[in-house]
Short mmCIF file of N, CA and C in Angstrom, two decimals:
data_model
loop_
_atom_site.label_atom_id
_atom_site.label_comp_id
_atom_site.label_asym_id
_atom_site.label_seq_id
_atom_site.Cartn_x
_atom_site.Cartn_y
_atom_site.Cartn_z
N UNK O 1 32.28 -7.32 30.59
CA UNK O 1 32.83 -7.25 29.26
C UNK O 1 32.80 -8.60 28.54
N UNK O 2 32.88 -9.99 28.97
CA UNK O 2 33.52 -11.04 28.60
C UNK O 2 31.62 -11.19 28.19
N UNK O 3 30.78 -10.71 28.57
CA UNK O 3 28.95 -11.30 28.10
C UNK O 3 28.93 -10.32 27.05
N UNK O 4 29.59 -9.28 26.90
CA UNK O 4 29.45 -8.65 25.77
C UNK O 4 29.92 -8.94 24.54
N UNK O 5 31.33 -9.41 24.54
CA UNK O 5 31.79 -10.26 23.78
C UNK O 5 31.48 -11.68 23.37
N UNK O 6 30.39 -12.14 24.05
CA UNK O 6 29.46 -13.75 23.92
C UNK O 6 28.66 -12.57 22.90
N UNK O 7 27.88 -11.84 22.98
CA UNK O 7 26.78 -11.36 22.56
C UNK O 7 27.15 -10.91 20.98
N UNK O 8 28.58 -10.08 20.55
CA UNK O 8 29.16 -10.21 20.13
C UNK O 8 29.27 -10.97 18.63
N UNK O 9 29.83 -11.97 19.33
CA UNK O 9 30.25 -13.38 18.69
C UNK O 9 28.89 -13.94 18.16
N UNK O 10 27.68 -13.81 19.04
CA UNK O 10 26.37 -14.47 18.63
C UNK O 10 25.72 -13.71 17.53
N UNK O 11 25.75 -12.14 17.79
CA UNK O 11 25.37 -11.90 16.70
C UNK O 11 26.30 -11.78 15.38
N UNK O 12 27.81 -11.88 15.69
CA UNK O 12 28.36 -11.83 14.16
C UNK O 12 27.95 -13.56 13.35
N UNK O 13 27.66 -14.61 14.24
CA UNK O 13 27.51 -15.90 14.06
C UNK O 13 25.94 -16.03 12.89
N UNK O 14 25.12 -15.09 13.66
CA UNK O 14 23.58 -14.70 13.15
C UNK O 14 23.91 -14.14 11.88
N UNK O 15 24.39 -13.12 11.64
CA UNK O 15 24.91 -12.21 10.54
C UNK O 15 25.22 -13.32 9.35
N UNK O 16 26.29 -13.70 10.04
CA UNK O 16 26.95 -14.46 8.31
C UNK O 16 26.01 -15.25 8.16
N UNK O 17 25.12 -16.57 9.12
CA UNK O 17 24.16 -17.37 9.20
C UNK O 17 23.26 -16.97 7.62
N UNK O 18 22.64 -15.35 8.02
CA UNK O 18 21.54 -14.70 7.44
C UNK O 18 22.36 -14.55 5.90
N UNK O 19 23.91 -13.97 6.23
CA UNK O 19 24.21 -13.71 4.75
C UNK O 19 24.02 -15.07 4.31
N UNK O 20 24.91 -15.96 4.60
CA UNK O 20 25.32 -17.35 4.10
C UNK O 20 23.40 -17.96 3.33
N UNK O 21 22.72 -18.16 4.36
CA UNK O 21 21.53 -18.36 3.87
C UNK O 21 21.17 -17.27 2.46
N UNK O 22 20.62 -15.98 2.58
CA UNK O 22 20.49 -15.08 1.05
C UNK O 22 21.15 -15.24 0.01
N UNK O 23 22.77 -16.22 0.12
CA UNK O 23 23.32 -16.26 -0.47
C UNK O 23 22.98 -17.58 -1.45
N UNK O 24 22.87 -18.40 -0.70
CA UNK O 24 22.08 -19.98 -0.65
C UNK O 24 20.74 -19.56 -1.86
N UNK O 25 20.15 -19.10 -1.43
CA UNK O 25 18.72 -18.86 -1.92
C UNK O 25 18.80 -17.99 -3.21
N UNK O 26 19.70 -17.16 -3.47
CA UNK O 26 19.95 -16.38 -4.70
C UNK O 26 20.67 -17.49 -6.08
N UNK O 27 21.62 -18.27 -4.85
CA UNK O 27 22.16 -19.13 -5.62
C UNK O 27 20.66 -20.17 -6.64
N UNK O 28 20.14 -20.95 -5.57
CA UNK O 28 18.82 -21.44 -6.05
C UNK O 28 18.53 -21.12 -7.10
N UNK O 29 17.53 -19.15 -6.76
CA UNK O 29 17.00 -18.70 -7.67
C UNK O 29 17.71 -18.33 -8.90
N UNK O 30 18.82 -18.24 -9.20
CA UNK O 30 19.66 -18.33 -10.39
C UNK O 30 19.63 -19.55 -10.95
N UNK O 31 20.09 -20.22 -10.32
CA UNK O 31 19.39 -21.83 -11.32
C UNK O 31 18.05 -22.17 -11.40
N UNK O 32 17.64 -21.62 -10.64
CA UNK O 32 15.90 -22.00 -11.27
C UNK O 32 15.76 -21.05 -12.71
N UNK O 33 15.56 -19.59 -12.50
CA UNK O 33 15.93 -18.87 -13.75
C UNK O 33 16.68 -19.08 -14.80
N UNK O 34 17.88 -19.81 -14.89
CA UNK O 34 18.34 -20.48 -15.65
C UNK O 34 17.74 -21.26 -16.14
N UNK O 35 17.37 -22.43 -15.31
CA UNK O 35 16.44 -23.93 -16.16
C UNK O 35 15.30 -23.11 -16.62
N UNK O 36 14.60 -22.50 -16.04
CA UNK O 36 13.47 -21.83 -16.88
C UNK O 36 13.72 -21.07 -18.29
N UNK O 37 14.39 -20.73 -18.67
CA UNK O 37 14.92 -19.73 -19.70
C UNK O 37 15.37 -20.61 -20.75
N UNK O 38 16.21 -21.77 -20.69
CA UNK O 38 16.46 -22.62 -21.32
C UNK O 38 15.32 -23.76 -21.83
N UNK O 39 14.27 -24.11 -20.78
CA UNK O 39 13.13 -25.17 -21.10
C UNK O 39 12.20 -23.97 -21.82
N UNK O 40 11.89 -22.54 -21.41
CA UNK O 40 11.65 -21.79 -22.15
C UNK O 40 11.94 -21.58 -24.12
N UNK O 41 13.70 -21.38 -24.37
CA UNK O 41 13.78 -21.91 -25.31
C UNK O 41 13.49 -22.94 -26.13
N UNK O 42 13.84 -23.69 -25.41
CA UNK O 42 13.55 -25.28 -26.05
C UNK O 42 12.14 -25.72 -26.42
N UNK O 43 11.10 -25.12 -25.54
CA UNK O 43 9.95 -25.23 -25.37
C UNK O 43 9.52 -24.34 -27.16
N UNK O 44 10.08 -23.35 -27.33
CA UNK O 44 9.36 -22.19 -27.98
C UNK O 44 9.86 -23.01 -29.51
N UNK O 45 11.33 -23.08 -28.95
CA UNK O 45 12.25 -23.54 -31.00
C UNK O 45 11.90 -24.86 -31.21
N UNK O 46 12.06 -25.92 -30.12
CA UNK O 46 11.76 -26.95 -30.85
C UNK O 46 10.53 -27.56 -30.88
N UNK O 47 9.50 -27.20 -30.21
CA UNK O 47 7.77 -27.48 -30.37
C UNK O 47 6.70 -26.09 -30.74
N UNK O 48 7.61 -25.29 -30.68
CA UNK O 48 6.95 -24.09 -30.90
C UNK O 48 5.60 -23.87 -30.06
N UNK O 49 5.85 -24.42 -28.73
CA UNK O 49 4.70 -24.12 -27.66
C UNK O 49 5.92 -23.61 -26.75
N UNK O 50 6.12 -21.93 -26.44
CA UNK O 50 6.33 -21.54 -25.62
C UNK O 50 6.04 -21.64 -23.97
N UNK O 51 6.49 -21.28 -22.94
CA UNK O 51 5.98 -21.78 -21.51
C UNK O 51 5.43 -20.02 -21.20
N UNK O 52 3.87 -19.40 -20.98
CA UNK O 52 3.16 -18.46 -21.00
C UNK O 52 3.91 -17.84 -20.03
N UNK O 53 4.40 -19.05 -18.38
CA UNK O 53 4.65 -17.88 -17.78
C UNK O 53 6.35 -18.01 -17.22
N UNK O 54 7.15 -17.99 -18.03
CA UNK O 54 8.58 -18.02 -18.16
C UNK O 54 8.69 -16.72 -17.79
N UNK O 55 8.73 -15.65 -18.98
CA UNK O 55 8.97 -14.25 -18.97
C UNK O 55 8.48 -13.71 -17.49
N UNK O 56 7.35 -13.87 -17.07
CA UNK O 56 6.83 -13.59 -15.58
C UNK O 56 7.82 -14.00 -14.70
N UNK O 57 8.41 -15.60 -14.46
CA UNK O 57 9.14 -15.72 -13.31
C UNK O 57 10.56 -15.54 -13.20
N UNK O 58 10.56 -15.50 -14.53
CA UNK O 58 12.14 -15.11 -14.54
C UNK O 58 12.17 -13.59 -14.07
N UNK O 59 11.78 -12.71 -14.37
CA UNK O 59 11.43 -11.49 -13.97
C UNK O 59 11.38 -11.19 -12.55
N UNK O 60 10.96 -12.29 -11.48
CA UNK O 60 10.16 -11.84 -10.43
C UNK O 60 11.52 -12.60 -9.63
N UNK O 61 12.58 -13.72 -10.48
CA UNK O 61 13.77 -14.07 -9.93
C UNK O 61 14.87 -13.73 -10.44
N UNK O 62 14.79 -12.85 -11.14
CA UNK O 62 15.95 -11.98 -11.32
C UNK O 62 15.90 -10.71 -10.06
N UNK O 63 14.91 -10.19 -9.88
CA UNK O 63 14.76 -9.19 -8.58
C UNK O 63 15.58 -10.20 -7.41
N UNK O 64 15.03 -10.96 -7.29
CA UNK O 64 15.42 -12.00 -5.91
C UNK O 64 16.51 -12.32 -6.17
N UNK O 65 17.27 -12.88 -7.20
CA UNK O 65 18.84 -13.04 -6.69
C UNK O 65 19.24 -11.34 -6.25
N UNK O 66 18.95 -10.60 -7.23
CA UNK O 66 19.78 -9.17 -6.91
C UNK O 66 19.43 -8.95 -5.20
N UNK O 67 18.07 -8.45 -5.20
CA UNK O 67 18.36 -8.25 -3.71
C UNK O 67 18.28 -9.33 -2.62
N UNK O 68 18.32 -10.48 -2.46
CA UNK O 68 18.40 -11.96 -1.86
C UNK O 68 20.17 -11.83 -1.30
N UNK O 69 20.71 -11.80 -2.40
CA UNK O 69 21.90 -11.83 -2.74
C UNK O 69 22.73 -10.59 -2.39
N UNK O 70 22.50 -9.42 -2.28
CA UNK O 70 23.43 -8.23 -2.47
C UNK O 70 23.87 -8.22 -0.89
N UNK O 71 23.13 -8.65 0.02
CA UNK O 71 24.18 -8.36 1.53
C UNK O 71 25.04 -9.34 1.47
N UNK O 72 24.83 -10.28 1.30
CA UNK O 72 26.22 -11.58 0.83
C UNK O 72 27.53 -10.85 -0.08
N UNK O 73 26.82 -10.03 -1.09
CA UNK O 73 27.87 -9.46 -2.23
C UNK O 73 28.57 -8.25 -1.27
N UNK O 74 27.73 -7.49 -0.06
CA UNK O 74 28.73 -6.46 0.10
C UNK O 74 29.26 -6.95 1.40
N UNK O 75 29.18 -7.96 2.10
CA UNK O 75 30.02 -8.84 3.03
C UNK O 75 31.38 -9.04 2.45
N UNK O 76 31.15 -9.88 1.22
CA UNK O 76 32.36 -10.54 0.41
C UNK O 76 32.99 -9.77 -0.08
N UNK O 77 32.60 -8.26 -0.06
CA UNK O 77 33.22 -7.23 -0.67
C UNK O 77 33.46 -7.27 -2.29
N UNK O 78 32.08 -7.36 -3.16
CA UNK O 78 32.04 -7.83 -4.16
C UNK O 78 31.21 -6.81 -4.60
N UNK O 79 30.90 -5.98 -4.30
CA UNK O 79 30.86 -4.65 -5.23
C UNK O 79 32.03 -4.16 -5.98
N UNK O 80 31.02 -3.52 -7.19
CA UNK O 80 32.11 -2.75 -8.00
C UNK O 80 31.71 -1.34 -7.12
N UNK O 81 33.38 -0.32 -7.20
CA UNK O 81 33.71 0.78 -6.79
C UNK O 81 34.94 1.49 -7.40
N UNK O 82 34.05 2.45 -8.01
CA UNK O 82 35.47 3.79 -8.37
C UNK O 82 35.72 4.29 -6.92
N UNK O 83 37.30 3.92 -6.73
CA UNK O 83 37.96 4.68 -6.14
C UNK O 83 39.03 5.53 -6.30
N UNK O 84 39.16 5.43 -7.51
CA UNK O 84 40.32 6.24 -8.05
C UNK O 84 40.71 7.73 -7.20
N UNK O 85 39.57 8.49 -6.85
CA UNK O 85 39.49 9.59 -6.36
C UNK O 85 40.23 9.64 -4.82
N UNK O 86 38.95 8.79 -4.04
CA UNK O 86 38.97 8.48 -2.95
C UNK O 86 40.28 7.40 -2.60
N UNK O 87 41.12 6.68 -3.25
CA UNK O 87 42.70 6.45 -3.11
C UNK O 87 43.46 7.77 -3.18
N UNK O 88 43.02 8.74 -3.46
CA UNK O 88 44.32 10.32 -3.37
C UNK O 88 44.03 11.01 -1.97
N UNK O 89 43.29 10.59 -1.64
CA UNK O 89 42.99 11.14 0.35
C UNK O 89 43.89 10.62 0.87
N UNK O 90 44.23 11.39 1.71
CA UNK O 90 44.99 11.04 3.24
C UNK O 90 44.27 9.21 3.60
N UNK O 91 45.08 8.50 4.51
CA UNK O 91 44.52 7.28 4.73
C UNK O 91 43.54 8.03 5.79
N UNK O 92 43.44 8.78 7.13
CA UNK O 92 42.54 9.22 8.00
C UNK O 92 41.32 9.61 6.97
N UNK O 93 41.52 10.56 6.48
CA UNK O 93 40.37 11.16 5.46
C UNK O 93 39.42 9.87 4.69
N UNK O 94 40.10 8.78 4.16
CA UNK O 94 39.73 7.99 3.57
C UNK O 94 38.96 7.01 4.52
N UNK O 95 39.54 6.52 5.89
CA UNK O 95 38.59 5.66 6.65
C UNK O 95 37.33 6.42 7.10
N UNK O 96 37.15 8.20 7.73
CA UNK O 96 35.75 8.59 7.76
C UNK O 96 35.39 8.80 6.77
N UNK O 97 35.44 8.72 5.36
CA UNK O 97 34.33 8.75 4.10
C UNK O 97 33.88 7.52 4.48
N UNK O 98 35.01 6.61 4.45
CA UNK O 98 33.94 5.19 4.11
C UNK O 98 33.04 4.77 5.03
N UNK O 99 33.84 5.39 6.30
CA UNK O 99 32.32 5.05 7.58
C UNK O 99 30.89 5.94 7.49
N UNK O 100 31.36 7.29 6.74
CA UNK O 100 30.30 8.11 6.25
C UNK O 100 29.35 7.34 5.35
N UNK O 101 30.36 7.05 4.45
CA UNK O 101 29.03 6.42 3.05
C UNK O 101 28.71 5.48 3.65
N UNK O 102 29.09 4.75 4.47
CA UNK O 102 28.77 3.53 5.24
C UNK O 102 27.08 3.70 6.07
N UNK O 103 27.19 4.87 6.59
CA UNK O 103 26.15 5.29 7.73
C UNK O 103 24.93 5.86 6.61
N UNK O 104 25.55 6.72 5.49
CA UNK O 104 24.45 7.18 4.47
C UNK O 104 23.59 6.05 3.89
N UNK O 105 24.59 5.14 3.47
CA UNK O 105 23.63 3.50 3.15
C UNK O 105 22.64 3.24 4.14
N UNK O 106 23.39 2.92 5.24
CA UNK O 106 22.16 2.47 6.39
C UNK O 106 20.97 3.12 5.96
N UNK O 107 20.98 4.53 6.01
CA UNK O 107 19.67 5.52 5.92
C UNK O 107 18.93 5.14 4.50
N UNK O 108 19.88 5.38 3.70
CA UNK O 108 19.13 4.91 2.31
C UNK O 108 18.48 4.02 2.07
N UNK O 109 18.90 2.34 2.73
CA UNK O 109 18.24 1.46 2.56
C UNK O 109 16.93 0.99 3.36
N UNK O 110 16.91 1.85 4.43
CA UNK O 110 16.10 2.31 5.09
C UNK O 110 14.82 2.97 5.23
N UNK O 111 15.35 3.20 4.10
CA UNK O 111 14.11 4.71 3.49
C UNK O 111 13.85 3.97 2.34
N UNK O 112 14.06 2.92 1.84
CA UNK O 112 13.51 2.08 0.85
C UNK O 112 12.53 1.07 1.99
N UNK O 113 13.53 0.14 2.78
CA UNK O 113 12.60 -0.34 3.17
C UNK O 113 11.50 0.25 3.98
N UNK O 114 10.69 0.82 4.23
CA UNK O 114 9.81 1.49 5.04
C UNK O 114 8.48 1.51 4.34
N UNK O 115 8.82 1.70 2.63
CA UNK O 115 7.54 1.70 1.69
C UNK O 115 7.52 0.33 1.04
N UNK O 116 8.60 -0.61 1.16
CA UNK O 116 8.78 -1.81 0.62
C UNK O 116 7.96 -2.94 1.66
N UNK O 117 7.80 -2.37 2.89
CA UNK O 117 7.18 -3.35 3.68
C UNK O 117 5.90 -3.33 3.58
N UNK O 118 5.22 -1.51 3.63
CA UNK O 118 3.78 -1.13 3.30
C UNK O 118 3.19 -1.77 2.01
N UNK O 119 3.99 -1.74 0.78
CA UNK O 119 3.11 -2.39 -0.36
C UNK O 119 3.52 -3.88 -0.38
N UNK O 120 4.39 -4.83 0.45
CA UNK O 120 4.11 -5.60 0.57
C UNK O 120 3.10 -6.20 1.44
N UNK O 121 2.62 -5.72 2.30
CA UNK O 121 1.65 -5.45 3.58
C UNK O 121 0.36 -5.24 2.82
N UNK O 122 -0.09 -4.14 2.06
CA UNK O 122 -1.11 -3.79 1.29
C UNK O 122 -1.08 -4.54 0.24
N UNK O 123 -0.11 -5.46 -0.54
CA UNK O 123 -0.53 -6.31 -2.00
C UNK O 123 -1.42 -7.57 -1.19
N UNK O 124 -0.78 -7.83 0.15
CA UNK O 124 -1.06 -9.32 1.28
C UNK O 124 -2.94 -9.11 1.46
N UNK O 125 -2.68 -7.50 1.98
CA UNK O 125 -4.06 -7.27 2.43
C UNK O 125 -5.09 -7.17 1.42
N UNK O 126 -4.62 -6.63 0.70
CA UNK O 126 -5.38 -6.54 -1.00
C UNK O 126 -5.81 -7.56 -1.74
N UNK O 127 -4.90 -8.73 -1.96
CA UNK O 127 -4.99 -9.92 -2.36
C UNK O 127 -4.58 -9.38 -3.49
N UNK O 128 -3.60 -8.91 -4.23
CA UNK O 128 -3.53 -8.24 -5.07
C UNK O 128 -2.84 -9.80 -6.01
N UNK O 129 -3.21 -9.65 -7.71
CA UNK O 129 -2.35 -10.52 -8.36
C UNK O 129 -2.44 -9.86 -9.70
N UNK O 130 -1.12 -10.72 -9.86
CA UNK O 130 -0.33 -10.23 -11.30
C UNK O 130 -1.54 -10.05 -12.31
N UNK O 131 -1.01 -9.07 -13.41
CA UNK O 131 -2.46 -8.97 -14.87
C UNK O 131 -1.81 -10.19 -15.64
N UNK O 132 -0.94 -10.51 -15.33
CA UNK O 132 -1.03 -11.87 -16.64
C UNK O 132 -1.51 -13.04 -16.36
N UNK O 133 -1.06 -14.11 -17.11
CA UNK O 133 -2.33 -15.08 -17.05
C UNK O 133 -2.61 -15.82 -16.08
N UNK O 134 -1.16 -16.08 -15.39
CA UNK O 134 -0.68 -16.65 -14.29
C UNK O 134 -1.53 -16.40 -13.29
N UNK O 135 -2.05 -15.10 -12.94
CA UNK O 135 -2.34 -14.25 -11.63
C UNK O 135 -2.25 -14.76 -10.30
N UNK O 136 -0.57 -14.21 -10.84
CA UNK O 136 0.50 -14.73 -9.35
C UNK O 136 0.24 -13.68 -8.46
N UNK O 137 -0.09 -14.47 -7.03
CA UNK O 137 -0.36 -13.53 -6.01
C UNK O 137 0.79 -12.44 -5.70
N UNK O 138 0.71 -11.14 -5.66
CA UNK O 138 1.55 -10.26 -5.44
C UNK O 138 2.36 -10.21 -4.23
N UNK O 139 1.84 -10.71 -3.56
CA UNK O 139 2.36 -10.25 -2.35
C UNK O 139 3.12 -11.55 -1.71
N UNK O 140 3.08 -12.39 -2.40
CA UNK O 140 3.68 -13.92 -1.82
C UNK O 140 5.30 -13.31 -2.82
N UNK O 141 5.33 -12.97 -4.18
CA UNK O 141 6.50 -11.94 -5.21
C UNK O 141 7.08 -11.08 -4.24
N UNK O 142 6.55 -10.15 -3.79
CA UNK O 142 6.80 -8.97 -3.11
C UNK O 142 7.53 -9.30 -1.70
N UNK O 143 7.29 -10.13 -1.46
CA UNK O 143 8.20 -10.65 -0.03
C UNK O 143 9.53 -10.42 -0.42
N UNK O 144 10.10 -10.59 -1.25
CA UNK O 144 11.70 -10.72 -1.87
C UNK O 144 11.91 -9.39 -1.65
N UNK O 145 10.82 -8.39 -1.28
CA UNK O 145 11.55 -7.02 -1.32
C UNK O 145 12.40 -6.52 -0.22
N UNK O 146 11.06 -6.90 1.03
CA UNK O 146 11.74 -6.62 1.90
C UNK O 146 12.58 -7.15 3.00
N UNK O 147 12.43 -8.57 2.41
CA UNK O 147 13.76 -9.44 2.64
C UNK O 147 15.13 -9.03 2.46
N UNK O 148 14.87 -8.90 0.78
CA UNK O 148 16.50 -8.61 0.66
C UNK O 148 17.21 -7.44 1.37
N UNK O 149 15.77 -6.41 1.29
CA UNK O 149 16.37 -5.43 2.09
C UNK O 149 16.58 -4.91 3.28
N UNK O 150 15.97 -6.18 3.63
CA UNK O 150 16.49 -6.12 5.40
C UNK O 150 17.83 -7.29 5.52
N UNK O 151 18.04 -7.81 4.96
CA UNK O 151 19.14 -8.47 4.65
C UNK O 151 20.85 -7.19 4.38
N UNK O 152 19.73 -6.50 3.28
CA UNK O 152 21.42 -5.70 3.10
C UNK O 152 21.35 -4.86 4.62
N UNK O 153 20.19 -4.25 4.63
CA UNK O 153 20.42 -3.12 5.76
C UNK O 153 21.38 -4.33 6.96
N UNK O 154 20.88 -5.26 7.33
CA UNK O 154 21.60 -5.86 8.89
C UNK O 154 23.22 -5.85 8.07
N UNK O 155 23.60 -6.10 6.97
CA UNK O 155 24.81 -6.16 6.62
C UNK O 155 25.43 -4.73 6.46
N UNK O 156 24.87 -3.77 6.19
CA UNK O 156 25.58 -2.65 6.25
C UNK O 156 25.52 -2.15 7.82
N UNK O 157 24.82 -2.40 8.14
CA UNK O 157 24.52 -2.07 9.48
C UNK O 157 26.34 -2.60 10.16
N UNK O 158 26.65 -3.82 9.86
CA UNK O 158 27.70 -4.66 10.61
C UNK O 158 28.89 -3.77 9.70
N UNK O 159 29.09 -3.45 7.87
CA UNK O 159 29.86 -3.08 7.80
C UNK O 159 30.40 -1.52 8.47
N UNK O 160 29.54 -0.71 8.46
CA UNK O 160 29.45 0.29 9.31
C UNK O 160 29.95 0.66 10.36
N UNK O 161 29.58 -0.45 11.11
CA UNK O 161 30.11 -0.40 12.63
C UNK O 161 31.81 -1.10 12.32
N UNK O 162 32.00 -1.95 11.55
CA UNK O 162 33.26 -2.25 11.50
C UNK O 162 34.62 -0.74 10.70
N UNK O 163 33.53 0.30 9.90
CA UNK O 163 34.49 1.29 8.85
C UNK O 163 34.61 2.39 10.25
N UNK O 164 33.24 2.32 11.15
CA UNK O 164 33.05 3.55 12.38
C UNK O 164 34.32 3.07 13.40
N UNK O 165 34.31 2.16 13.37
CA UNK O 165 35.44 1.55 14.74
C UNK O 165 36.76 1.73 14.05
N UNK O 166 37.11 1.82 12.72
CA UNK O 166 38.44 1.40 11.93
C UNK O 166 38.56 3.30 12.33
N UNK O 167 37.49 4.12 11.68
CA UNK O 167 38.07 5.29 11.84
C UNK O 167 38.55 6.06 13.00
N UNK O 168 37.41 5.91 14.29
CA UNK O 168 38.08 5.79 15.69
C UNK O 168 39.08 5.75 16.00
N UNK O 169 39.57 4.10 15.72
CA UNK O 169 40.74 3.88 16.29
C UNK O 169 42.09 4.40 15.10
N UNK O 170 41.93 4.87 14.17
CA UNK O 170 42.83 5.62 13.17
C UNK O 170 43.80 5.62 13.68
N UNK O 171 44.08 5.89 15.08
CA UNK O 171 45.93 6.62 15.34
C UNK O 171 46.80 5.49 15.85
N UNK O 172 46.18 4.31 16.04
CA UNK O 172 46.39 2.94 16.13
C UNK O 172 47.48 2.30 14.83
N UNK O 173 46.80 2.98 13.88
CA UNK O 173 46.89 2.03 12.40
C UNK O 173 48.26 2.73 12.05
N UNK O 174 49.26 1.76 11.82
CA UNK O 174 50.68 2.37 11.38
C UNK O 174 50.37 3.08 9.92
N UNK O 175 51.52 4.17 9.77
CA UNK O 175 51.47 4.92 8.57
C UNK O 175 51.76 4.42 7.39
N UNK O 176 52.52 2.65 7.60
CA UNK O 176 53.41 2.10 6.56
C UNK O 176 52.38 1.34 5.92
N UNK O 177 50.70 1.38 5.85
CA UNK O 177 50.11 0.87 5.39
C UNK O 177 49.00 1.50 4.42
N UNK O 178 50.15 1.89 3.71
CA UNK O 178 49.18 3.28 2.79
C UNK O 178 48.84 2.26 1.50
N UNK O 179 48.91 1.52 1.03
CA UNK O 179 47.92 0.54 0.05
C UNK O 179 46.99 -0.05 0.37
N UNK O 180 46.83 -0.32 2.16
CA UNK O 180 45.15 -1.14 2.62
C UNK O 180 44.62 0.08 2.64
N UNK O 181 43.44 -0.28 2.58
CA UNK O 181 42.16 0.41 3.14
C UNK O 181 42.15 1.06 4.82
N UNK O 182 41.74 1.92 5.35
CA UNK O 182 41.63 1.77 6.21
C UNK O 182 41.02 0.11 7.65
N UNK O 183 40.23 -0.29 6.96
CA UNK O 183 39.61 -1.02 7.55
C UNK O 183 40.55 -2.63 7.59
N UNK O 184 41.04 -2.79 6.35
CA UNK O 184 42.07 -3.61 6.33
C UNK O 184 43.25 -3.84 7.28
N UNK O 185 43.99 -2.12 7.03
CA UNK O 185 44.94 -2.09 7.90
C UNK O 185 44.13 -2.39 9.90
N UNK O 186 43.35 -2.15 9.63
CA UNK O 186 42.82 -2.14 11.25
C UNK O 186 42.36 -4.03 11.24
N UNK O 187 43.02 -4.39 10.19
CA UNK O 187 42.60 -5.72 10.48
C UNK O 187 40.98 -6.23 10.60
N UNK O 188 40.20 -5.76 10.09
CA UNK O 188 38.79 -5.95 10.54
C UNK O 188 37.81 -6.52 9.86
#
């Protein structure tokens, strides 16, 4: 038991590592997109020579913070969520939805990445590049896809197993904690 709990510890250590890093790198690409958008302006109003390929990279780093960034956002628990509904459940009822929607994500993001790896795989093999003027290689762009989304999947993957274990152990969790979450009250 005590190597399982090393193993454990190593991979929750890996986890945040990976978030902490996507998080790092979204951060980046937001300030790069930023300075671009602004030398963009400046470029266009006050010399009236626009930068051709602004609109292109800002575009191709706005994708990359979103998904770079989104397993960091649902670590930190920084999604938005209507729960209005799902607060009128029983607290039991309420910890297996969330391990449910928890396990449905896994699959979903899953089933994204699977075709996100192939056309990044086929733009690589293709040599495929952008129609504008730039003709930015596609597939060097396209990496951000299935990064990010193997990024969220390992993070839902961890929240999952933390909403699956909270519901489990349910009869654990005192009754006097009907404002946490399930997962809260289980401390987790």
């Amino acid at each position: 038991m005590p190597k399982l709990q090393s193993v454990l510890k190593l991979t929750e250590r890996i986890l945040d590592f990976l978030g902490d890093a996507g998080a790092f790198i979204a951060r980046l690409m937001l300030v790069l997109m930023t300075g671009l958008v602004v030398v963009d302006v400046v470029a266009r109003y006050a010399f009236n020579s626009p930068l051709g390929f602004a609109g292109e990279y800002v575009m191709y780093l706005m994708v990359g913070v979103t998904l770079i960034g989104a397993g960091w956002v649902l670590r930190e628990k920084g999604n938005i969520s209507v729960d209005i509904v799902v607060r009128l459940l029983p607290l039991r009822a309420h910890a297996w939805l969330l391990a449910a929607t928890d396990v449905l994500s896994i699959f979903l993001v899953a089933l994204l990445l699977i075709p996100v790896i192939k056309l990044t795989g086929q733009s690589f093999a293709s040599q495929s590049i952008s129609v504008t003027p730039m003709s930015t290689p596609l597939g060097i762009v396209q990496l951000i896809l299935p990064i990010g989304f193997g990024l969220l999947l390992l993070e839902f993957l961890r929240v999952a197993t933390i909403s699956i274990r909270a519901a489990i152990c349910f009869g654990k969790i005192k009754q006097d904690t009907e404002k946490e979450t399930p997962v809260e009250a289980e401390g987790l």
